[in-house]
PDB file of C-alpha atoms in Angstrom:
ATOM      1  CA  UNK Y   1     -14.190 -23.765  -0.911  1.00  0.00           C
ATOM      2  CA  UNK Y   2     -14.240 -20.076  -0.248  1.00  0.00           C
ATOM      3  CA  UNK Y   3     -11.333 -17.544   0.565  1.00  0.00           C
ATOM      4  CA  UNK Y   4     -10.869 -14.395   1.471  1.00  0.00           C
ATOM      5  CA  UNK Y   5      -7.403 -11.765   1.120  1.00  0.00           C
ATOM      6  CA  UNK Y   6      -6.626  -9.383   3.547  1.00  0.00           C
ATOM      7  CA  UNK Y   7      -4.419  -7.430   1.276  1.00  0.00           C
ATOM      8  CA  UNK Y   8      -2.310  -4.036   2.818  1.00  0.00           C
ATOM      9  CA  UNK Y   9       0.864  -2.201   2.983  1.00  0.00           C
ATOM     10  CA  UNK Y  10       3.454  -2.533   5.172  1.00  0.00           C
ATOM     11  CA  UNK Y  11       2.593  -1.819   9.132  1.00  0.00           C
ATOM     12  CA  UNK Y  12      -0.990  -1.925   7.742  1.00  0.00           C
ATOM     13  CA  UNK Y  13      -1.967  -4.170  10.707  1.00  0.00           C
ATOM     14  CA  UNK Y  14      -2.646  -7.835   8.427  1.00  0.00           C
ATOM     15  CA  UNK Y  15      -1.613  -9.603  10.956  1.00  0.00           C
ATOM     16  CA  UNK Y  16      -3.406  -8.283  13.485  1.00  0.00           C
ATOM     17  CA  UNK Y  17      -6.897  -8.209  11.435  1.00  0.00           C
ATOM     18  CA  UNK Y  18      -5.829 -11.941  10.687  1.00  0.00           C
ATOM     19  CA  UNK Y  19      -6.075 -12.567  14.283  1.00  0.00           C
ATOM     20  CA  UNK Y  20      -9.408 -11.026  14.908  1.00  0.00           C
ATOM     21  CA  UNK Y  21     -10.841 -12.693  12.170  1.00  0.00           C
ATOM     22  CA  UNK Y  22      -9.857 -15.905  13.295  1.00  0.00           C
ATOM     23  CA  UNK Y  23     -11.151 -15.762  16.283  1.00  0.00           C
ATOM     24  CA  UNK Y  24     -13.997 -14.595  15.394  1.00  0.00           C
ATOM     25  CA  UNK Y  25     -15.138 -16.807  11.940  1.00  0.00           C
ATOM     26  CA  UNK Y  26     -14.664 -20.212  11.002  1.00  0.00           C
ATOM     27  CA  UNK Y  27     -11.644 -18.886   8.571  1.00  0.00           C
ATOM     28  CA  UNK Y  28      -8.687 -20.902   8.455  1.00  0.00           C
ATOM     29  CA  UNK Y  29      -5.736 -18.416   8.746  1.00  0.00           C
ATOM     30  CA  UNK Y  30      -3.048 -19.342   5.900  1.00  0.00           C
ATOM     31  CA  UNK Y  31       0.587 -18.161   5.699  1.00  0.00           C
ATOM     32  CA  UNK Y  32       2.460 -19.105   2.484  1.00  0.00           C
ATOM     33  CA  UNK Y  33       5.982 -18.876   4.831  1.00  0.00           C
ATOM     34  CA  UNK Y  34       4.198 -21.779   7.188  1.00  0.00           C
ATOM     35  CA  UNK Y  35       3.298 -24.129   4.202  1.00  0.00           C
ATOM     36  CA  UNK Y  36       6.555 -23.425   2.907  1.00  0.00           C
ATOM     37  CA  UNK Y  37       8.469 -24.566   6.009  1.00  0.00           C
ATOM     38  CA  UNK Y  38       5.524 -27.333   6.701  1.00  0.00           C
ATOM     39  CA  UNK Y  39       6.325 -28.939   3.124  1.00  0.00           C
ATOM     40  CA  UNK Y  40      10.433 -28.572   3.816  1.00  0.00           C
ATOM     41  CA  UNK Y  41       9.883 -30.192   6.716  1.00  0.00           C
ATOM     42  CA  UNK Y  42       7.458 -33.388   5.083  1.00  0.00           C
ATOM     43  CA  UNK Y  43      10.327 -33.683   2.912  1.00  0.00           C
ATOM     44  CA  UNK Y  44       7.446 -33.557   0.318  1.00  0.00           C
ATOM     45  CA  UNK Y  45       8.833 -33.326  -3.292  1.00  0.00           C
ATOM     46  CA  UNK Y  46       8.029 -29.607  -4.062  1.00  0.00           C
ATOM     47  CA  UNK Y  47       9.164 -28.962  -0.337  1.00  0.00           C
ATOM     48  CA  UNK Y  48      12.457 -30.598  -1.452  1.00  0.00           C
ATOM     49  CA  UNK Y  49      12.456 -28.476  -4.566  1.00  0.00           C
ATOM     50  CA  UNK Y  50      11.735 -25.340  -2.444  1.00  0.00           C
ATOM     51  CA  UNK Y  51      14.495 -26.010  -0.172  1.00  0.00           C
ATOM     52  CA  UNK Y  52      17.145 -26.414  -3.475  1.00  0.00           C
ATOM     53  CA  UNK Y  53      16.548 -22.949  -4.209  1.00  0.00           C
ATOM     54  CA  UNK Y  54      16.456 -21.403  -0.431  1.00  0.00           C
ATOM     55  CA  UNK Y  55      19.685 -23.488   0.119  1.00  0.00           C
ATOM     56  CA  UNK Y  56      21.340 -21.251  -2.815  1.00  0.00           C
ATOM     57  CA  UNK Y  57      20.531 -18.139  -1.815  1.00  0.00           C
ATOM     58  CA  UNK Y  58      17.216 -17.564  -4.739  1.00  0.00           C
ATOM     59  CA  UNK Y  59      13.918 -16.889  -4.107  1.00  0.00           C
ATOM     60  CA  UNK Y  60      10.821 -19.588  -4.512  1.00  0.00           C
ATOM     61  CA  UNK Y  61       9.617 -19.506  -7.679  1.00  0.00           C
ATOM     62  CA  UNK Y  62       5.900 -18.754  -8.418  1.00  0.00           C
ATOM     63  CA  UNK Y  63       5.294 -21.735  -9.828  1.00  0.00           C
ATOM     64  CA  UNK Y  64       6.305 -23.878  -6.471  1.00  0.00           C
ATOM     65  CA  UNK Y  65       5.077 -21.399  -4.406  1.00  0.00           C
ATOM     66  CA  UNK Y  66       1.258 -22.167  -5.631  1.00  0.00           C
ATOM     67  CA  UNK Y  67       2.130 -25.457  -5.781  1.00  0.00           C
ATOM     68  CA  UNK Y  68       2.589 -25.723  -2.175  1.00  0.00           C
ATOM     69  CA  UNK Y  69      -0.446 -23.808  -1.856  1.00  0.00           C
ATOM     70  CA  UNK Y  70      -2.762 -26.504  -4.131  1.00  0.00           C
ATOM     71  CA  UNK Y  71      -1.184 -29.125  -1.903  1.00  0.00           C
ATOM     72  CA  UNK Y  72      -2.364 -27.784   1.401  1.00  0.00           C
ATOM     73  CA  UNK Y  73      -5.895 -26.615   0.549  1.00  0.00           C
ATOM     74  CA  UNK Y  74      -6.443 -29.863  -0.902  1.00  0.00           C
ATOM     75  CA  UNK Y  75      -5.958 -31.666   2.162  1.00  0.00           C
ATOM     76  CA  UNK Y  76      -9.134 -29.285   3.659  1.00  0.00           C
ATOM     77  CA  UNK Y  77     -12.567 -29.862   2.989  1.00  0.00           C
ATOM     78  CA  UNK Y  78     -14.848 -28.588   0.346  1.00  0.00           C
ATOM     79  CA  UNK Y  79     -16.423 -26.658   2.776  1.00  0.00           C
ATOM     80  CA  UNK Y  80     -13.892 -24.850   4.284  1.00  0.00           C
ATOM     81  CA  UNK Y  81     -13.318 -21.407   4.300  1.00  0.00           C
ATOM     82  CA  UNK Y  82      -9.584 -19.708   3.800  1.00  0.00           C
ATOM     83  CA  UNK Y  83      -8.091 -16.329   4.746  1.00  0.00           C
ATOM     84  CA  UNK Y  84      -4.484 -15.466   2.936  1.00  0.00           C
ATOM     85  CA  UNK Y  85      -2.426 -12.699   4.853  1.00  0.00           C
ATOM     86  CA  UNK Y  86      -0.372 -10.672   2.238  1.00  0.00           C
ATOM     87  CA  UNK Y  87      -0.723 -13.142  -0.475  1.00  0.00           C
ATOM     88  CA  UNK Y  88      -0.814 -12.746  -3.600  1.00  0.00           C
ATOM     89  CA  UNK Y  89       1.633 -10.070  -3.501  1.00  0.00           C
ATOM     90  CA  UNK Y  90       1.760  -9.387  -7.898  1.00  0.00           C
ATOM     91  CA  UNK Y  91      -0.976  -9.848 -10.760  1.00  0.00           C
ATOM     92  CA  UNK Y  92       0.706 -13.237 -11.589  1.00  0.00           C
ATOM     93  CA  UNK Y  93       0.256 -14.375  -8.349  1.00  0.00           C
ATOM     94  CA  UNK Y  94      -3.465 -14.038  -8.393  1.00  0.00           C
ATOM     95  CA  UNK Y  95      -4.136 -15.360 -11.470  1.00  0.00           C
ATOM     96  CA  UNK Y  96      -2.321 -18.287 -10.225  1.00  0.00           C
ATOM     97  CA  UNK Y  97      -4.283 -18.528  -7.506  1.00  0.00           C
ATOM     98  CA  UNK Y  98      -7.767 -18.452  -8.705  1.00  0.00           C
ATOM     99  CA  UNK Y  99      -6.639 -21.399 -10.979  1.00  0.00           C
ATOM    100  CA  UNK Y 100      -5.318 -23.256  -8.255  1.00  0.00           C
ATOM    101  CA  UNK Y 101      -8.928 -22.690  -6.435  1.00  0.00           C
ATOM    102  CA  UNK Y 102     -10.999 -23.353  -9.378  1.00  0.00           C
ATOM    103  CA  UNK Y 103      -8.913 -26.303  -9.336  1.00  0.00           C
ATOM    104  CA  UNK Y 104     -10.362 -27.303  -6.230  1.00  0.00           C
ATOM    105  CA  UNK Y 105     -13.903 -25.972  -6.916  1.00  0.00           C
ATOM    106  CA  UNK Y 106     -13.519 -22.538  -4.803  1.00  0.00           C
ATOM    107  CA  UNK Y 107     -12.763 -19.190  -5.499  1.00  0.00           C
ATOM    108  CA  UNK Y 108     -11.735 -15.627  -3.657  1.00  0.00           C
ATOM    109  CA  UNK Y 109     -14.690 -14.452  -2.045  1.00  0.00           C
ATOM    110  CA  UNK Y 110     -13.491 -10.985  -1.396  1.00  0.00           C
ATOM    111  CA  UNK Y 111     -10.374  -9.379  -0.923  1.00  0.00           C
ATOM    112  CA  UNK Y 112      -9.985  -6.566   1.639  1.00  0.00           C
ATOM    113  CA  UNK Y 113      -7.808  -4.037   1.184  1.00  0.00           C
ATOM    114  CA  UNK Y 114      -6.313  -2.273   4.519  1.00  0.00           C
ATOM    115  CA  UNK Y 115      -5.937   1.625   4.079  1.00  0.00           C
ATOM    116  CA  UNK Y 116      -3.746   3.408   6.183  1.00  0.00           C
ATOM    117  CA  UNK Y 117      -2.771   7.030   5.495  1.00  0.00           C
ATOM    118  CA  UNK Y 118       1.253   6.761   4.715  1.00  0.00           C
ATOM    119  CA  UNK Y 119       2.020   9.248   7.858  1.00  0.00           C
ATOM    120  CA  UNK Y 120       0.552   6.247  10.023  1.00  0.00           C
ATOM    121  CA  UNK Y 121       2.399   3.831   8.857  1.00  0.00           C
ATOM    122  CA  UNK Y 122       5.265   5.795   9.031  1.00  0.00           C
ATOM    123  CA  UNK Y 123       5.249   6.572  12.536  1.00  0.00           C
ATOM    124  CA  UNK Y 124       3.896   2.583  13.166  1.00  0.00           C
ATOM    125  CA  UNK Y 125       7.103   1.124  11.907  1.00  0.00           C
ATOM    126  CA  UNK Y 126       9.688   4.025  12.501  1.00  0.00           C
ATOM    127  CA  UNK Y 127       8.391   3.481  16.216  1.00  0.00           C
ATOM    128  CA  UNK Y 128       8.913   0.033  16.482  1.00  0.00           C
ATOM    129  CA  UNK Y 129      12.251  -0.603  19.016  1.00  0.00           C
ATOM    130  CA  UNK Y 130      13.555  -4.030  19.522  1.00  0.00           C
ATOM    131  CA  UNK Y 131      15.408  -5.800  22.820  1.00  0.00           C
ATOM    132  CA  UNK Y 132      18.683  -6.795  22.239  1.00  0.00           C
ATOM    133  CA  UNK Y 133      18.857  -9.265  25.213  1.00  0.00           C
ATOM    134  CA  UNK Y 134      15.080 -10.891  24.622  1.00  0.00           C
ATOM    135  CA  UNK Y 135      13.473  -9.347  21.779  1.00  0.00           C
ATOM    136  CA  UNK Y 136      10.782  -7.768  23.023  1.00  0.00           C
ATOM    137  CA  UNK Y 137       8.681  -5.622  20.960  1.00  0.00           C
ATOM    138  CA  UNK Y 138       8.489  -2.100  22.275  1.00  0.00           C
ATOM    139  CA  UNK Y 139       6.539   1.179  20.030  1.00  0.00           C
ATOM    140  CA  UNK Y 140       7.766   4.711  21.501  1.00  0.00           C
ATOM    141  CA  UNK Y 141       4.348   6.176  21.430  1.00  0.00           C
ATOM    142  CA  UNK Y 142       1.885   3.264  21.415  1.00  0.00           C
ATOM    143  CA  UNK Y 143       3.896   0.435  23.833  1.00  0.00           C
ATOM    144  CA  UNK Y 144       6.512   2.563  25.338  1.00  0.00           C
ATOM    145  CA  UNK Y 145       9.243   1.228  27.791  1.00  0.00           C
ATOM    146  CA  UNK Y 146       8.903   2.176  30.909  1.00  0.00           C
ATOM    147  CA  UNK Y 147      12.863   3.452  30.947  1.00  0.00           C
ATOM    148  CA  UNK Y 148      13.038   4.990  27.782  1.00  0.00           C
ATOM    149  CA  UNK Y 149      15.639   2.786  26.039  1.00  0.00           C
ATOM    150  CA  UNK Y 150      15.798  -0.403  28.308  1.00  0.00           C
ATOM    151  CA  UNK Y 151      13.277  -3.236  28.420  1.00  0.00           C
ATOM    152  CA  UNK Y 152      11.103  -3.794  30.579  1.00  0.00           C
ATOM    153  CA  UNK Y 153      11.519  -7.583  30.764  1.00  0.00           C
ATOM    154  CA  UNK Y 154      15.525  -7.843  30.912  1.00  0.00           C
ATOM    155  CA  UNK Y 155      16.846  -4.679  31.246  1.00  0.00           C
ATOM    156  CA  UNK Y 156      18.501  -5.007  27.532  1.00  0.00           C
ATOM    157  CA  UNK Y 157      19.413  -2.368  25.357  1.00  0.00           C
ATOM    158  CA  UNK Y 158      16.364  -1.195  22.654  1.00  0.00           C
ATOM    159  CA  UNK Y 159      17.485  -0.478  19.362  1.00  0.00           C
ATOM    160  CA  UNK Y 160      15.916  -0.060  15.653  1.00  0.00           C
ATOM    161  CA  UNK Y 161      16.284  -2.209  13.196  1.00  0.00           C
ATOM    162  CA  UNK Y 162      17.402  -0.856  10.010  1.00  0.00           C
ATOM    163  CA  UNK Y 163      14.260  -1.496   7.898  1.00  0.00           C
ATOM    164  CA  UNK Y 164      12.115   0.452  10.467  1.00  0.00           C
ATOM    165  CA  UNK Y 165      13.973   3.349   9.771  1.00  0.00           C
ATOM    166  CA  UNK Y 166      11.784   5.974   8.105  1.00  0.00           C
ATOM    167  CA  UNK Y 167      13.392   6.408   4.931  1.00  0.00           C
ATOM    168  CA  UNK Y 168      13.440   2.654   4.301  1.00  0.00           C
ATOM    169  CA  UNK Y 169       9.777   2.063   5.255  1.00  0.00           C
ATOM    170  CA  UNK Y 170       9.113   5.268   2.401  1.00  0.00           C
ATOM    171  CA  UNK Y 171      11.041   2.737   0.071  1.00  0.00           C
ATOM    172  CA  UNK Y 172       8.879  -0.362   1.123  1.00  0.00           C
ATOM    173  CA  UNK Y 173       5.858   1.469   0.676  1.00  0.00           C
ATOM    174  CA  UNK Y 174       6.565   2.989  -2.654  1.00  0.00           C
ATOM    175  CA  UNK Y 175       7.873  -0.868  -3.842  1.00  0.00           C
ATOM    176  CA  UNK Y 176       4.412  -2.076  -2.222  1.00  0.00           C
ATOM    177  CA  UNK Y 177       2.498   0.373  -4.138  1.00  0.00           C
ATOM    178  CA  UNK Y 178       4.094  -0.231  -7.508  1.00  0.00           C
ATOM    179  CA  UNK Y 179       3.454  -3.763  -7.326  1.00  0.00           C
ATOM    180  CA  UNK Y 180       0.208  -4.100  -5.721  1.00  0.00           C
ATOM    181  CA  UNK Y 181      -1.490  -1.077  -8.089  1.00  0.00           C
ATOM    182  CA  UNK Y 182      -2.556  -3.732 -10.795  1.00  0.00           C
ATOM    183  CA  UNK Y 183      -3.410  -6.358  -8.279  1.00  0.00           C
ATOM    184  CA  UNK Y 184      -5.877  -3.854  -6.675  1.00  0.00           C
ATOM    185  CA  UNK Y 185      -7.116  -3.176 -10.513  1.00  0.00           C
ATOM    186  CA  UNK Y 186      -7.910  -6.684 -11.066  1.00  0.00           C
ATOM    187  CA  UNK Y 187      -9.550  -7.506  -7.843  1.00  0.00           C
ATOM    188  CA  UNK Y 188     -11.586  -4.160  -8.469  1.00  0.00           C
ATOM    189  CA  UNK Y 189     -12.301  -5.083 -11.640  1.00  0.00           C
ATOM    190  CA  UNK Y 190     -13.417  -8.831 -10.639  1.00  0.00           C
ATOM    191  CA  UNK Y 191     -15.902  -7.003  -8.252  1.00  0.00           C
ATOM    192  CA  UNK Y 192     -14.436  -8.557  -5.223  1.00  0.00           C
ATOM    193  CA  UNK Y 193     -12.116  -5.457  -3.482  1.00  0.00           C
ATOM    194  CA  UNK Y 194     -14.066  -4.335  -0.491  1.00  0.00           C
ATOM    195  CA  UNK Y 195     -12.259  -1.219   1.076  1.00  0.00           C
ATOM    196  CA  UNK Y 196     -11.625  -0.983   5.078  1.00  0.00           C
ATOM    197  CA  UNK Y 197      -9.878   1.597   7.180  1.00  0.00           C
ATOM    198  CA  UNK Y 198      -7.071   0.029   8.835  1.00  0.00           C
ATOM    199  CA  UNK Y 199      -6.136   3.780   9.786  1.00  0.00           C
ATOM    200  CA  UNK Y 200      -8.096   3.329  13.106  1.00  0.00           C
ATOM    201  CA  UNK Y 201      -7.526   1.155  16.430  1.00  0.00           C
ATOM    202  CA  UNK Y 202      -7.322  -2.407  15.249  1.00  0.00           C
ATOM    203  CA  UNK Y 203     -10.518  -3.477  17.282  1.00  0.00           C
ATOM    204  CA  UNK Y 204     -12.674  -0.841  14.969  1.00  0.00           C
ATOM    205  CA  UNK Y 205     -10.462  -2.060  11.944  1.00  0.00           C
ATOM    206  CA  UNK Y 206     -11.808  -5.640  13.104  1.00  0.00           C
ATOM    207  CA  UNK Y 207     -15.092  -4.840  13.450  1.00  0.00           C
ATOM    208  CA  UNK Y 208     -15.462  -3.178  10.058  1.00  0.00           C
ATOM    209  CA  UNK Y 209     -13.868  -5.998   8.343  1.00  0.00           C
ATOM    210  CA  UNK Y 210     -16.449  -8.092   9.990  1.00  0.00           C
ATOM    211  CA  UNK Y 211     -19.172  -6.008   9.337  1.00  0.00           C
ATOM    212  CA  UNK Y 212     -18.595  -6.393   5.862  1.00  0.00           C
ATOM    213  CA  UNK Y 213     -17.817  -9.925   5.506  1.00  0.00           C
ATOM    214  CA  UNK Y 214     -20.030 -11.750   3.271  1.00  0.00           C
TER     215      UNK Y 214
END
């Protein structure tokens, strides 16, 4: 069992990348939100023990959080091949992890890390504008509206949501880079981090991510 990390700030374009991978590989893309809600909904017993601590307001622990994810890559093959979108998001996390794939006789592969000059991912979230009647995604400079302020699709009001603002996306990068800095350590150290520049158009993003797969 192999996997592979795509591992990035904020407005870094993960899912996006994830996408192009996809399509392009044999990966299977993973989402730990999707297993989470895909156990809930089994009714499995961590998915049950999930739910008690969404249904009080508390965050999933670790602990059932990689148990969900044991449970779904054992139902794969030994053969395949996985790709995890913003996950593991602390040191913990991955340690976790590679126990839970050892566990299954794979391992992470290589873990990419998206780099995107701050300014950039600035003005990619600060941009972002949301309908109010359909929810249509709109960007000021990079999918504009064609009436500056109304959608396209419904004629709804745009507006921004307040973690798009820019001095809350400074905030979400400075928590992301306090708690990814070790993670990035220890997959540097492991010999697995392979650098790509996410800074670009997200077809040359893709195709350097490709290019380096192994």
């Amino acid at each position: 069992m192999k996997a592979i990390i795509l591992l990035g700030a904020p407005g870094a374009g993960k899912g996006t990348l994830a996408e192009g991978v996809k399509n392009a590989t044999a990966f299977i893309h993973v989402s730990t939100g999707d297993m989470l809600r895909a156990a809930i909904k089994a009714g499995s017993p961590t998915g049950l023990e999930a739910k008690a601590f969404m249904e009080k307001g508390e965050l999933v622990p670790d602990e059932v959080i990689l148990r969900i994810v044991g449970e779904r890559l054992a139902q794969g093959r030994p053969d395949d091949q996985y790709m995890f979108d913003g996950f593991p998001r602390t040191l913990e996390q991955a340690r976790r992890l590679d126990d839970v794939l050892a566990g299954l006789g794979g391992a992470v592969n290589q873990v990419f890390l998206l780099e995107v000059p701050t300014p950039v991912i600035v003005s990619r979230l600060s941009g972002r504008r949301i309908c109010k009647g359909c929810g249509a995604v709109y960007h000021v400079t990079n999918i504009p509206s064609k009436v500056e302020g109304i959608c396209d699709q419904c004629g709804g009001a745009l507006y921004q949501r307040p973690d798009d603002s820019e001095a809350t996306v400074l905030n979400r990068l400075e928590v992301y880079q306090r708690q990814t800095a070790s993670l990035i350590d220890f997959y540097e150290r492991k010999g697995v981090l392979v650098r790509v520049n996410a800074g670009t158009n997200p077809q040359a993003a893709t195709a350097e991510l490709l290019s380096k797969l192994a």
